Amino acid sequence: MQFSRRDAPFVTPSQSVPVIMQQVLFALIPAALAHVWYFGFGFVLNLLVAAIFCAAGEYFMLRLRKRAIEQFLYDYSAMVTAALIAFALPSLTPWWVTATASLFAIVVAKHLYGGLGFNIFNPAMAGYVVVLVAFPLDLNLWTAPRMGDLDYHYLTFSEIARYTLTGTFPDYLSFDAISRATPLDSVKSGLVGMQTFQELQTLPMMGDFGGRGWEWIGNFTAMGGGWLLLRKIIRWQIPLGVFAGLLLPAGIMYLLQPGIHASPGFYLFSGGTILCAFFIATDPVSAATSDRGRLVYGFGIGFLIYAIRRWGSYADGVAFAVLLMNMATPAIDYLTRPRIVGHVKDERKT
Amino acid sequence: MTDLILILIGTVLVNNFVLVRFLGLCPFMGVSKNIEAAAGMSMATAFVLTLSSAASYLLHEYVLLPLQLEYLRTIAFILVIAASVQFTELMVRRLSPLLDQVLGIFIPLIATNCAVLGVAILNVQEAKGFVQSVFFGFGAALGFALVLIMFAAIRERLDASDVPLSFRGTAIALMTAGIMSLAFMGFSGMARM
């Protein structure tokens, strides 16, 4: 069996796994605050449920596999998974949906593959895709972001807690009164229904580039991501690749036919693009390991996000795009082994 | 031209024969232990699939339909497929003894690859033209090759992973195939004709 087993160079030798994971969690704080501001306390409840079940799954699997519980349970990697799941889910999610996602992420996608450092698929995205396929209705229930609309009922804490625990609303509330199509949903169905993108941009839910609220969450996420870049916890190749892979096709299509395609700015600032570029795609275990490989990997994710949003039936393609490129990662690593790329002569000299 | 591209995207990604239609799982599990064998198998299957979808289309259109023998379709297609597998085996043995050694037993396995028969029957059911049929077969083979090679690369990595004992080998491979299939659901809705 001949293949390279380089350690991911995301990690400078002086930094250990818990330190890195802690810093990733710190970097997510601005985005989390923005998320709570725009979508309410549901995010905190989801985070709590996800954290409990991720930790429980981790503990359970470590015991079953007879591994050092202290070392792995306190490395915060399960907490990063929990945080990413909480970001992916709508702020109103019944606890069993979050629990399913968390347990699948930790037990199946992480520990059955050998635990931290061996997982082929990004655990959080694998868990999210499972609940997206298994509970499609629950994952459609996005509330409107808080933007001071007077006619919209913003949920109180007890209403949110009740929904998270029981999956039901009080009698005076209904599913339809609360849920709002996300900007990605409305633009997709609007474009299919022969409306032009310029018409769709005048909808009240649309902001300067993406959806209202969403674009601010994006900005705060990018702040955290930029901090990670500065601290060299993540490298620039993957975010650049994701943005290029998304914006190039989106930009070309928009320039060719601005009416029937959404603008690149819209795709950048809606859904999970920015979170994906800085936090999800950069998972050091499931991403490609060489520099060139990372560019290809990031570009592939960006392009698949665009393709799924534009032509697929799912509104956002981040999770699918990440999983699809995860499964291509071993092949990308195999094909971008440095010695294949014109380094053959150098290697012979040395 | 557009419909040919759509056929390719449709068969490679959206209705991938392995991960969405669940055809051809035996070689998918059997020949995915290392990348070289997977690549060889992909090429052989691509050759057989393209050849057999062309041959079965011609057979159906110019022999079975005029003689009103459609009920012999399955048997006739199996014959055509067996013949093209034999042909491929001879070719591989003559042209590349090395590949013959690597693939060995697996080339006859193509004859029992249900994806090959599936392509032939789907072609007839959806009443495509000759060129479309050939592209359908070729696209199915491309999709098969794509997932087979990715899967082989994943399995090589899994061999070095700390997978729990009871999940080593086929068990974790099947779970991986399941997650891959989930990921391929992301393509649903694309390339509608």
Coordinates of C-alpha atoms in Angstrom, one line a residue:
Chain A
M1 CA 0.0 0.0 0.0
Q2 CA 1.8 3.1 -1.2
F3 CA 0.4 6.5 -0.5
S4 CA 1.5 9.6 1.3
R5 CA 0.4 10.2 4.9
R6 CA 1.4 13.8 5.4
D7 CA 0.0 15.6 8.4
A8 CA -2.2 18.5 7.4
P9 CA 0.0 21.6 7.4
F10 CA -2.9 23.6 8.7
V11 CA -1.4 23.0 12.0
T12 CA 1.9 24.6 13.0
P13 CA 3.8 22.3 15.3
S14 CA 3.6 24.6 18.3
Q15 CA -0.2 24.4 18.3
S16 CA -2.1 21.4 19.7
V17 CA -5.6 20.2 18.7
P18 CA -7.4 21.7 21.7
V19 CA -5.8 25.1 21.1
I20 CA -6.8 25.2 17.5
M21 CA -10.3 24.0 18.1
Q22 CA -10.7 26.6 20.9
Q23 CA -9.6 29.4 18.5
V24 CA -12.0 28.1 15.9
L25 CA -14.8 28.4 18.5
F26 CA -13.6 31.9 19.5
A27 CA -13.7 32.9 15.8
L28 CA -17.3 31.7 15.6
I29 CA -18.5 34.0 18.4
P30 CA -19.2 37.1 16.3
A31 CA -21.2 35.0 13.8
A32 CA -23.1 33.4 16.7
L33 CA -24.0 36.7 18.2
A34 CA -25.2 38.0 14.8
H35 CA -27.2 34.7 14.4
V36 CA -28.8 35.2 17.8
W37 CA -29.6 38.8 17.0
Y38 CA -31.3 38.1 13.7
F39 CA -32.8 34.7 14.2
G40 CA -33.5 34.6 17.9
F41 CA -32.6 32.4 20.9
G42 CA -33.4 29.2 19.0
F43 CA -29.7 29.2 18.0
V44 CA -28.6 29.0 21.6
L45 CA -31.0 26.1 22.3
N46 CA -29.8 24.3 19.2
L47 CA -26.2 24.8 20.2
L48 CA -27.0 23.4 23.6
V49 CA -28.7 20.3 22.3
A50 CA -26.0 19.7 19.7
A51 CA -23.3 20.2 22.3
I52 CA -24.9 17.8 24.7
F53 CA -25.4 15.1 22.1
C54 CA -22.1 15.5 20.5
A55 CA -20.3 15.2 23.9
A56 CA -22.5 12.2 24.8
G57 CA -21.8 10.5 21.5
E58 CA -18.1 11.3 21.8
Y59 CA -18.0 9.9 25.4
F60 CA -20.0 6.8 24.4
M61 CA -17.8 6.0 21.4
L62 CA -14.6 6.6 23.3
R63 CA -15.7 4.2 26.0
L64 CA -16.8 1.6 23.5
R65 CA -13.5 1.9 21.6
K66 CA -11.5 2.0 24.9
R67 CA -9.7 5.2 24.1
A68 CA -8.4 7.9 26.4
I69 CA -11.5 9.7 27.3
E70 CA -9.9 12.8 28.9
Q71 CA -7.6 13.4 26.0
F72 CA -10.2 13.3 23.3
L73 CA -13.3 14.5 25.1
Y74 CA -11.6 17.8 26.0
D75 CA -10.1 18.6 22.6
Y76 CA -13.1 20.7 21.7
S77 CA -13.4 19.1 18.3
A78 CA -16.9 17.7 19.1
M79 CA -17.8 21.2 20.2
V80 CA -16.8 22.6 16.8
T81 CA -18.9 20.0 15.1
A82 CA -21.8 20.9 17.4
A83 CA -21.4 24.6 16.6
L84 CA -21.4 24.0 12.9
I85 CA -24.5 21.9 13.1
A86 CA -26.2 24.7 15.1
F87 CA -25.3 27.2 12.4
A88 CA -26.6 24.9 9.7
L89 CA -30.0 24.2 11.3
P90 CA -32.9 26.7 11.3
S91 CA -33.2 28.5 14.7
L92 CA -36.5 26.7 15.2
T93 CA -35.6 23.0 15.2
P94 CA -37.1 20.3 17.4
W95 CA -34.5 18.8 19.7
W96 CA -34.7 15.3 18.1
V97 CA -33.6 16.6 14.7
T98 CA -30.6 18.3 16.2
A99 CA -29.8 15.2 18.2
T100 CA -30.0 13.0 15.2
A101 CA -27.6 15.2 13.3
S102 CA -25.2 15.4 16.2
L103 CA -25.2 11.7 16.9
F104 CA -24.8 10.8 13.2
A105 CA -22.0 13.3 12.9
I106 CA -20.1 12.0 15.9
V107 CA -20.9 8.3 16.0
V108 CA -21.0 7.4 12.4
A109 CA -19.1 10.1 10.4
K110 CA -16.4 10.5 13.0
H111 CA -15.8 7.5 15.2
L112 CA -16.7 4.7 12.9
Y113 CA -14.1 6.1 10.6
G114 CA -11.5 6.1 13.4
G115 CA -12.2 9.3 15.2
L116 CA -10.4 12.6 15.0
G117 CA -7.9 12.7 12.2
F118 CA -9.4 9.9 10.2
N119 CA -12.8 11.0 9.2
I120 CA -13.3 11.0 5.4
F121 CA -16.4 13.2 5.6
N122 CA -16.9 16.4 7.5
P123 CA -18.9 15.2 10.5
A124 CA -21.1 18.2 10.9
M125 CA -22.1 18.3 7.2
A126 CA -22.7 14.5 7.1
G127 CA -25.0 14.9 10.1
Y128 CA -26.8 17.9 8.6
V129 CA -27.4 16.1 5.2
V130 CA -28.8 13.1 7.1
V131 CA -31.4 15.3 8.8
L132 CA -32.0 17.4 5.6
V133 CA -33.0 14.2 3.9
A134 CA -34.8 12.6 6.8
F135 CA -36.7 15.7 8.1
P136 CA -37.1 17.9 5.1
L137 CA -40.1 19.8 6.6
D138 CA -38.5 20.7 9.8
L139 CA -35.4 22.1 8.1
N140 CA -37.6 24.4 6.0
L141 CA -38.9 26.4 8.9
W142 CA -36.8 29.5 8.8
T143 CA -38.2 32.5 10.6
A144 CA -37.8 36.0 9.2
P145 CA -34.6 37.8 10.3
R146 CA -35.2 40.6 12.9
M147 CA -35.3 43.8 10.9
G148 CA -37.9 45.7 12.7
D149 CA -40.9 44.5 10.7
L150 CA -44.0 45.5 12.7
D151 CA -46.4 43.0 11.2
Y152 CA -44.2 40.0 12.0
H153 CA -44.6 38.1 15.2
Y154 CA -41.1 37.6 16.8
L155 CA -41.1 34.6 18.9
T156 CA -40.6 34.9 22.7
F157 CA -38.2 32.7 24.5
S158 CA -40.9 30.4 25.9
E159 CA -42.4 29.9 22.4
I160 CA -39.0 29.0 21.0
A161 CA -38.3 26.7 23.9
R162 CA -41.6 25.0 23.6
Y163 CA -41.1 24.4 19.9
T164 CA -37.6 23.1 20.5
L165 CA -38.8 20.7 23.1
T166 CA -42.1 19.5 21.7
G167 CA -42.2 20.5 18.0
T168 CA -45.5 22.3 18.5
F169 CA -46.7 25.9 18.7
P170 CA -49.2 27.4 21.1
D171 CA -52.7 27.6 19.7
Y172 CA -52.5 31.2 18.6
L173 CA -49.4 30.5 16.4
S174 CA -49.1 28.4 13.3
F175 CA -46.4 27.1 11.1
D176 CA -47.5 29.4 8.2
A177 CA -47.5 32.6 10.3
I178 CA -43.9 32.0 11.4
S179 CA -42.0 30.5 8.5
R180 CA -40.6 32.7 5.8
A181 CA -38.9 31.5 2.6
T182 CA -35.2 32.1 2.8
P183 CA -33.8 34.5 0.1
L184 CA -32.2 31.5 -1.7
D185 CA -35.6 29.8 -1.8
S186 CA -37.4 32.9 -3.1
V187 CA -34.8 33.7 -5.7
K188 CA -34.8 30.1 -6.9
S189 CA -38.5 29.7 -7.2
G190 CA -38.8 33.3 -8.6
L191 CA -36.3 32.6 -11.4
V192 CA -38.1 29.3 -12.2
G193 CA -41.3 31.3 -12.3
M194 CA -39.9 33.6 -15.1
Q195 CA -39.4 36.6 -12.8
T196 CA -36.2 38.5 -13.5
F197 CA -33.6 38.9 -10.8
Q198 CA -34.1 42.6 -10.8
E199 CA -37.7 42.2 -9.9
L200 CA -36.8 39.7 -7.2
Q201 CA -34.3 42.2 -5.7
T202 CA -37.1 44.5 -4.8
L203 CA -38.7 42.0 -2.5
P204 CA -38.7 43.2 1.1
M205 CA -36.5 40.3 2.3
M206 CA -33.6 41.3 0.0
G207 CA -30.8 43.5 1.3
D208 CA -28.0 45.2 -0.6
F209 CA -26.5 42.0 -2.0
G210 CA -28.0 38.9 -0.3
G211 CA -30.9 38.6 2.0
R212 CA -31.5 41.1 4.7
G213 CA -29.9 39.9 8.0
W214 CA -28.1 37.1 6.2
E215 CA -25.6 39.4 4.7
W216 CA -24.7 40.8 8.1
I217 CA -24.3 37.3 9.5
G218 CA -22.0 36.8 6.6
N219 CA -20.0 39.8 7.5
F220 CA -19.5 38.8 11.1
T221 CA -18.6 35.3 10.0
A222 CA -16.0 36.7 7.7
M223 CA -14.6 38.7 10.6
G224 CA -14.0 35.5 12.5
G225 CA -12.6 33.8 9.4
G226 CA -10.2 36.7 8.7
W227 CA -8.9 36.3 12.3
L228 CA -8.3 32.6 11.7
L229 CA -6.4 33.5 8.5
L230 CA -4.3 36.0 10.4
R231 CA -3.5 33.4 13.1
K232 CA -2.6 31.0 10.4
I233 CA -5.1 28.4 11.7
I234 CA -6.5 28.1 8.2
R235 CA -4.7 28.7 5.0
W236 CA -5.9 31.1 2.3
Q237 CA -6.1 28.4 -0.5
I238 CA -9.4 26.9 0.5
P239 CA -11.4 30.1 1.1
L240 CA -10.0 31.6 -2.1
G241 CA -10.9 28.5 -4.0
V242 CA -14.5 28.4 -2.6
F243 CA -15.0 32.1 -3.5
A244 CA -13.5 31.7 -6.9
G245 CA -15.4 28.6 -7.7
L246 CA -18.7 30.3 -6.7
L247 CA -18.1 33.8 -8.1
L248 CA -16.5 33.0 -11.4
P249 CA -19.4 30.9 -12.9
A250 CA -22.0 33.1 -11.1
G251 CA -20.3 36.3 -12.5
I252 CA -20.0 34.9 -16.0
M253 CA -23.6 33.8 -16.1
Y254 CA -24.8 37.1 -14.6
L255 CA -22.8 39.1 -17.2
L256 CA -24.2 37.1 -20.0
Q257 CA -27.8 37.1 -18.9
P258 CA -28.4 39.4 -15.9
G259 CA -32.1 38.9 -16.0
I260 CA -32.3 35.1 -15.5
H261 CA -29.3 34.6 -13.2
A262 CA -28.8 35.9 -9.7
S263 CA -25.8 38.2 -9.1
P264 CA -22.6 36.8 -7.7
G265 CA -23.0 39.2 -4.7
F266 CA -26.3 37.5 -3.9
Y267 CA -24.7 34.1 -3.9
L268 CA -21.8 35.3 -1.8
F269 CA -24.0 36.9 0.9
S270 CA -26.7 34.4 1.2
G271 CA -27.0 31.0 2.8
G272 CA -23.8 29.5 4.2
T273 CA -21.3 30.5 1.6
I274 CA -19.0 32.5 4.0
L275 CA -19.3 30.1 6.8
C276 CA -18.5 27.3 4.4
A277 CA -15.4 29.0 3.0
F278 CA -13.8 29.8 6.4
F279 CA -15.1 27.2 8.8
I280 CA -16.6 24.2 7.1
A281 CA -14.4 23.6 4.0
T282 CA -11.2 24.3 6.0
D283 CA -11.7 21.3 8.3
P284 CA -8.1 20.1 8.3
V285 CA -9.0 16.4 8.3
S286 CA -11.4 16.0 5.5
A287 CA -9.8 18.7 3.2
A288 CA -7.1 18.0 0.6
T289 CA -3.6 18.3 2.0
S290 CA -1.3 19.8 -0.7
D291 CA -1.6 23.4 -1.6
R292 CA -2.6 22.8 -5.2
G293 CA -5.0 20.1 -3.9
R294 CA -6.6 22.6 -1.5
L295 CA -7.2 25.1 -4.4
V296 CA -8.8 22.4 -6.4
Y297 CA -10.8 21.2 -3.4
G298 CA -12.1 24.7 -2.6
F299 CA -12.9 25.5 -6.2
G300 CA -14.8 22.3 -6.5
I301 CA -16.9 23.2 -3.4
G302 CA -17.6 26.7 -4.7
F303 CA -18.6 25.5 -8.1
L304 CA -20.8 22.7 -6.7
I305 CA -22.5 25.3 -4.4
Y306 CA -23.3 27.4 -7.4
A307 CA -24.5 24.4 -9.5
I308 CA -26.8 23.1 -6.8
R309 CA -28.2 26.5 -6.0
R310 CA -28.7 27.4 -9.6
W311 CA -29.9 24.1 -11.1
G312 CA -30.5 21.6 -8.3
S313 CA -33.7 21.2 -6.3
Y314 CA -32.1 22.0 -2.9
A315 CA -32.0 25.7 -2.0
D316 CA -28.6 25.7 -0.6
G317 CA -25.8 23.3 -1.7
V318 CA -23.1 23.9 0.9
A319 CA -23.5 20.6 2.8
F320 CA -23.8 18.6 -0.4
A321 CA -20.9 20.4 -2.0
V322 CA -18.6 19.8 1.0
L323 CA -19.5 16.1 1.2
L324 CA -19.1 15.6 -2.5
M325 CA -15.6 17.2 -2.4
N326 CA -14.8 15.3 0.8
M327 CA -15.3 12.1 -1.1
A328 CA -13.1 13.3 -3.9
T329 CA -10.4 14.4 -1.5
P330 CA -8.5 11.1 -1.4
A331 CA -8.5 11.0 -5.2
I332 CA -7.4 14.7 -5.3
D333 CA -4.6 14.0 -2.9
Y334 CA -3.6 11.0 -5.0
L335 CA -3.5 13.1 -8.2
T336 CA -1.8 16.2 -6.7
R337 CA 1.0 14.3 -5.0
P338 CA 3.8 16.9 -5.4
R339 CA 6.1 14.6 -7.3
I340 CA 3.7 14.2 -10.2
V341 CA 3.6 17.9 -10.8
G342 CA 6.9 18.4 -12.6
H343 CA 8.9 17.7 -9.5
V344 CA 10.2 14.4 -10.8
K345 CA 13.5 15.9 -11.9
D346 CA 14.1 17.7 -8.6
E347 CA 13.5 14.6 -6.7
R348 CA 16.0 12.6 -8.7
K349 CA 18.7 15.2 -8.1
T350 CA 18.4 15.1 -4.4
Chain B
M1 CA -25.8 19.0 -28.9
T2 CA -27.4 20.4 -25.7
D3 CA -29.3 17.2 -25.2
L4 CA -26.2 15.1 -25.5
I5 CA -24.5 17.2 -22.8
L6 CA -27.6 16.9 -20.6
I7 CA -27.5 13.1 -21.1
L8 CA -23.9 13.1 -20.0
I9 CA -24.6 15.2 -16.9
G10 CA -27.7 13.3 -16.2
T11 CA -26.0 9.9 -16.3
V12 CA -22.7 10.9 -14.6
L13 CA -24.1 12.9 -11.7
V14 CA -27.9 13.2 -11.4
N15 CA -28.8 9.6 -12.0
N16 CA -25.5 8.1 -11.3
F17 CA -25.9 4.4 -12.0
V18 CA -24.1 3.3 -8.8
L19 CA -25.0 5.9 -6.2
V20 CA -28.5 6.9 -7.3
R21 CA -29.9 3.9 -9.3
F22 CA -27.9 1.3 -7.2
L23 CA -26.9 -0.7 -10.3
G24 CA -23.5 -2.3 -10.6
L25 CA -22.8 -2.6 -6.9
C26 CA -20.8 -5.8 -7.2
P27 CA -17.8 -4.4 -9.1
F28 CA -18.2 -1.2 -7.0
M29 CA -17.5 -3.2 -3.8
G30 CA -15.4 -5.9 -5.4
V31 CA -12.8 -3.9 -7.4
S32 CA -12.4 -0.8 -5.3
K33 CA -9.6 -2.0 -3.0
N34 CA -6.9 -0.1 -4.9
I35 CA -6.9 2.7 -7.4
E36 CA -5.0 1.0 -10.2
A37 CA -7.4 -1.9 -10.4
A38 CA -10.3 0.5 -10.2
A39 CA -9.0 2.6 -13.0
G40 CA -8.5 -0.5 -15.2
M41 CA -11.9 -1.8 -14.4
S42 CA -13.4 1.6 -15.2
M43 CA -11.8 1.6 -18.6
A44 CA -12.9 -1.9 -19.4
T45 CA -16.4 -1.2 -18.2
A46 CA -16.6 2.0 -20.2
F47 CA -15.5 0.1 -23.3
V48 CA -18.1 -2.6 -22.8
L49 CA -20.9 -0.3 -21.8
T50 CA -20.5 2.0 -24.8
L51 CA -20.1 -1.0 -27.2
S52 CA -23.0 -2.9 -25.7
S53 CA -25.4 0.0 -25.6
A54 CA -24.7 0.7 -29.3
A55 CA -25.0 -3.0 -30.2
S56 CA -28.2 -3.6 -28.2
Y57 CA -29.8 -0.5 -29.6
L58 CA -29.1 -1.7 -33.2
L59 CA -30.3 -5.2 -32.3
H60 CA -33.5 -3.9 -30.8
E61 CA -34.2 -1.4 -33.6
Y62 CA -33.4 -3.5 -36.6
V63 CA -33.9 -7.1 -35.5
L64 CA -36.3 -7.4 -32.5
L65 CA -38.7 -4.7 -33.5
P66 CA -39.2 -5.6 -37.1
L67 CA -39.6 -9.3 -36.2
Q68 CA -41.9 -8.4 -33.3
L69 CA -39.7 -10.2 -30.9
E70 CA -39.5 -7.6 -28.1
Y71 CA -40.3 -10.3 -25.5
L72 CA -36.8 -11.7 -26.2
R73 CA -35.3 -8.4 -25.3
T74 CA -33.6 -9.4 -22.0
I75 CA -32.1 -12.6 -23.4
A76 CA -30.9 -11.0 -26.5
F77 CA -29.3 -8.1 -24.6
I78 CA -27.6 -10.6 -22.3
L79 CA -26.2 -12.4 -25.3
V80 CA -24.9 -9.1 -26.8
I81 CA -23.4 -8.1 -23.5
A82 CA -21.7 -11.5 -23.0
A83 CA -20.3 -11.2 -26.5
S84 CA -18.9 -7.7 -26.0
V85 CA -17.3 -8.8 -22.7
Q86 CA -15.6 -11.7 -24.4
F87 CA -14.4 -9.3 -27.1
T88 CA -13.0 -6.9 -24.4
E89 CA -11.3 -9.8 -22.6
L90 CA -9.6 -10.8 -25.8
M91 CA -8.6 -7.2 -26.5
V92 CA -7.2 -6.7 -23.0
R93 CA -5.3 -10.0 -23.0
R94 CA -3.7 -9.1 -26.3
L95 CA -3.1 -5.4 -25.8
S96 CA -2.1 -5.2 -22.2
P97 CA -1.1 -8.4 -20.4
L98 CA -0.3 -6.3 -17.3
L99 CA -3.9 -5.0 -17.1
D100 CA -5.1 -8.5 -17.7
Q101 CA -3.1 -9.6 -14.6
V102 CA -4.5 -6.8 -12.5
L103 CA -8.1 -7.3 -13.6
G104 CA -7.9 -11.1 -14.1
I105 CA -11.2 -12.5 -12.8
F106 CA -13.0 -9.2 -12.9
I107 CA -13.5 -8.8 -16.6
P108 CA -16.0 -11.7 -16.8
L109 CA -17.6 -9.9 -13.8
I110 CA -18.6 -7.1 -16.2
A111 CA -21.0 -9.6 -17.9
T112 CA -22.9 -9.8 -14.6
N113 CA -22.7 -6.1 -13.9
C114 CA -26.3 -5.2 -13.8
A115 CA -25.5 -1.6 -14.8
V116 CA -24.6 -2.9 -18.3
L117 CA -28.0 -4.7 -18.7
G118 CA -29.7 -1.7 -17.0
V119 CA -28.3 0.7 -19.5
A120 CA -29.4 -1.4 -22.5
I121 CA -32.9 -1.8 -21.1
L122 CA -33.3 1.9 -20.0
N123 CA -32.1 2.9 -23.5
V124 CA -34.9 0.9 -25.1
Q125 CA -37.5 2.0 -22.6
E126 CA -36.8 5.7 -23.0
A127 CA -36.8 5.3 -26.8
K128 CA -33.7 7.2 -27.5
G129 CA -31.9 7.5 -30.9
F130 CA -28.7 5.8 -31.8
V131 CA -26.3 8.6 -30.8
Q132 CA -28.2 9.3 -27.6
S133 CA -28.0 5.6 -26.7
V134 CA -24.3 5.6 -27.2
F135 CA -23.9 8.7 -25.1
F136 CA -26.2 7.3 -22.4
G137 CA -24.0 4.2 -22.2
F138 CA -20.8 6.3 -22.2
G139 CA -22.1 8.6 -19.6
A140 CA -23.2 5.7 -17.4
A141 CA -19.7 4.3 -17.7
L142 CA -18.1 7.7 -16.9
G143 CA -20.3 8.0 -13.8
F144 CA -19.4 4.5 -12.8
A145 CA -15.7 5.3 -13.3
L146 CA -15.9 8.5 -11.4
V147 CA -17.4 7.0 -8.3
L148 CA -15.4 3.8 -8.5
I149 CA -12.1 5.7 -8.6
M150 CA -13.1 8.1 -5.8
F151 CA -14.3 5.1 -3.7
A152 CA -11.1 3.2 -4.3
A153 CA -9.1 6.2 -3.2
I154 CA -11.2 6.5 0.0
R155 CA -10.8 2.8 0.7
E156 CA -7.1 3.0 0.4
R157 CA -7.1 5.7 3.0
L158 CA -9.5 3.7 5.2
D159 CA -7.1 0.8 5.2
A160 CA -4.7 3.1 7.2
S161 CA -7.4 4.4 9.5
D162 CA -8.1 3.5 13.0
V163 CA -11.5 2.0 12.1
P164 CA -13.1 0.0 14.9
L165 CA -12.4 -3.7 14.4
S166 CA -16.0 -4.7 13.8
F167 CA -16.4 -2.1 11.0
R168 CA -13.1 -2.8 9.1
G169 CA -13.3 -3.8 5.5
T170 CA -16.7 -4.2 3.8
A171 CA -18.7 -2.8 6.6
I172 CA -17.2 0.6 6.6
A173 CA -17.0 0.5 2.8
L174 CA -20.8 0.0 2.7
M175 CA -21.3 2.9 5.1
T176 CA -19.1 5.1 3.0
A177 CA -21.1 4.1 -0.1
G178 CA -24.2 5.1 1.8
I179 CA -22.9 8.6 2.7
M180 CA -21.6 9.0 -0.9
S181 CA -25.1 8.2 -2.1
L182 CA -26.5 10.8 0.4
A183 CA -24.1 13.4 -1.0
F184 CA -25.2 12.6 -4.5
M185 CA -28.8 13.5 -3.6
G186 CA -27.5 17.1 -3.9
F187 CA -27.6 16.7 -7.6
S188 CA -31.3 15.9 -7.7
G189 CA -33.3 18.2 -9.9
M190 CA -30.4 19.1 -12.3
A191 CA -30.3 18.4 -16.0
R192 CA -34.0 18.0 -16.5
M193 CA -34.8 17.5 -20.2

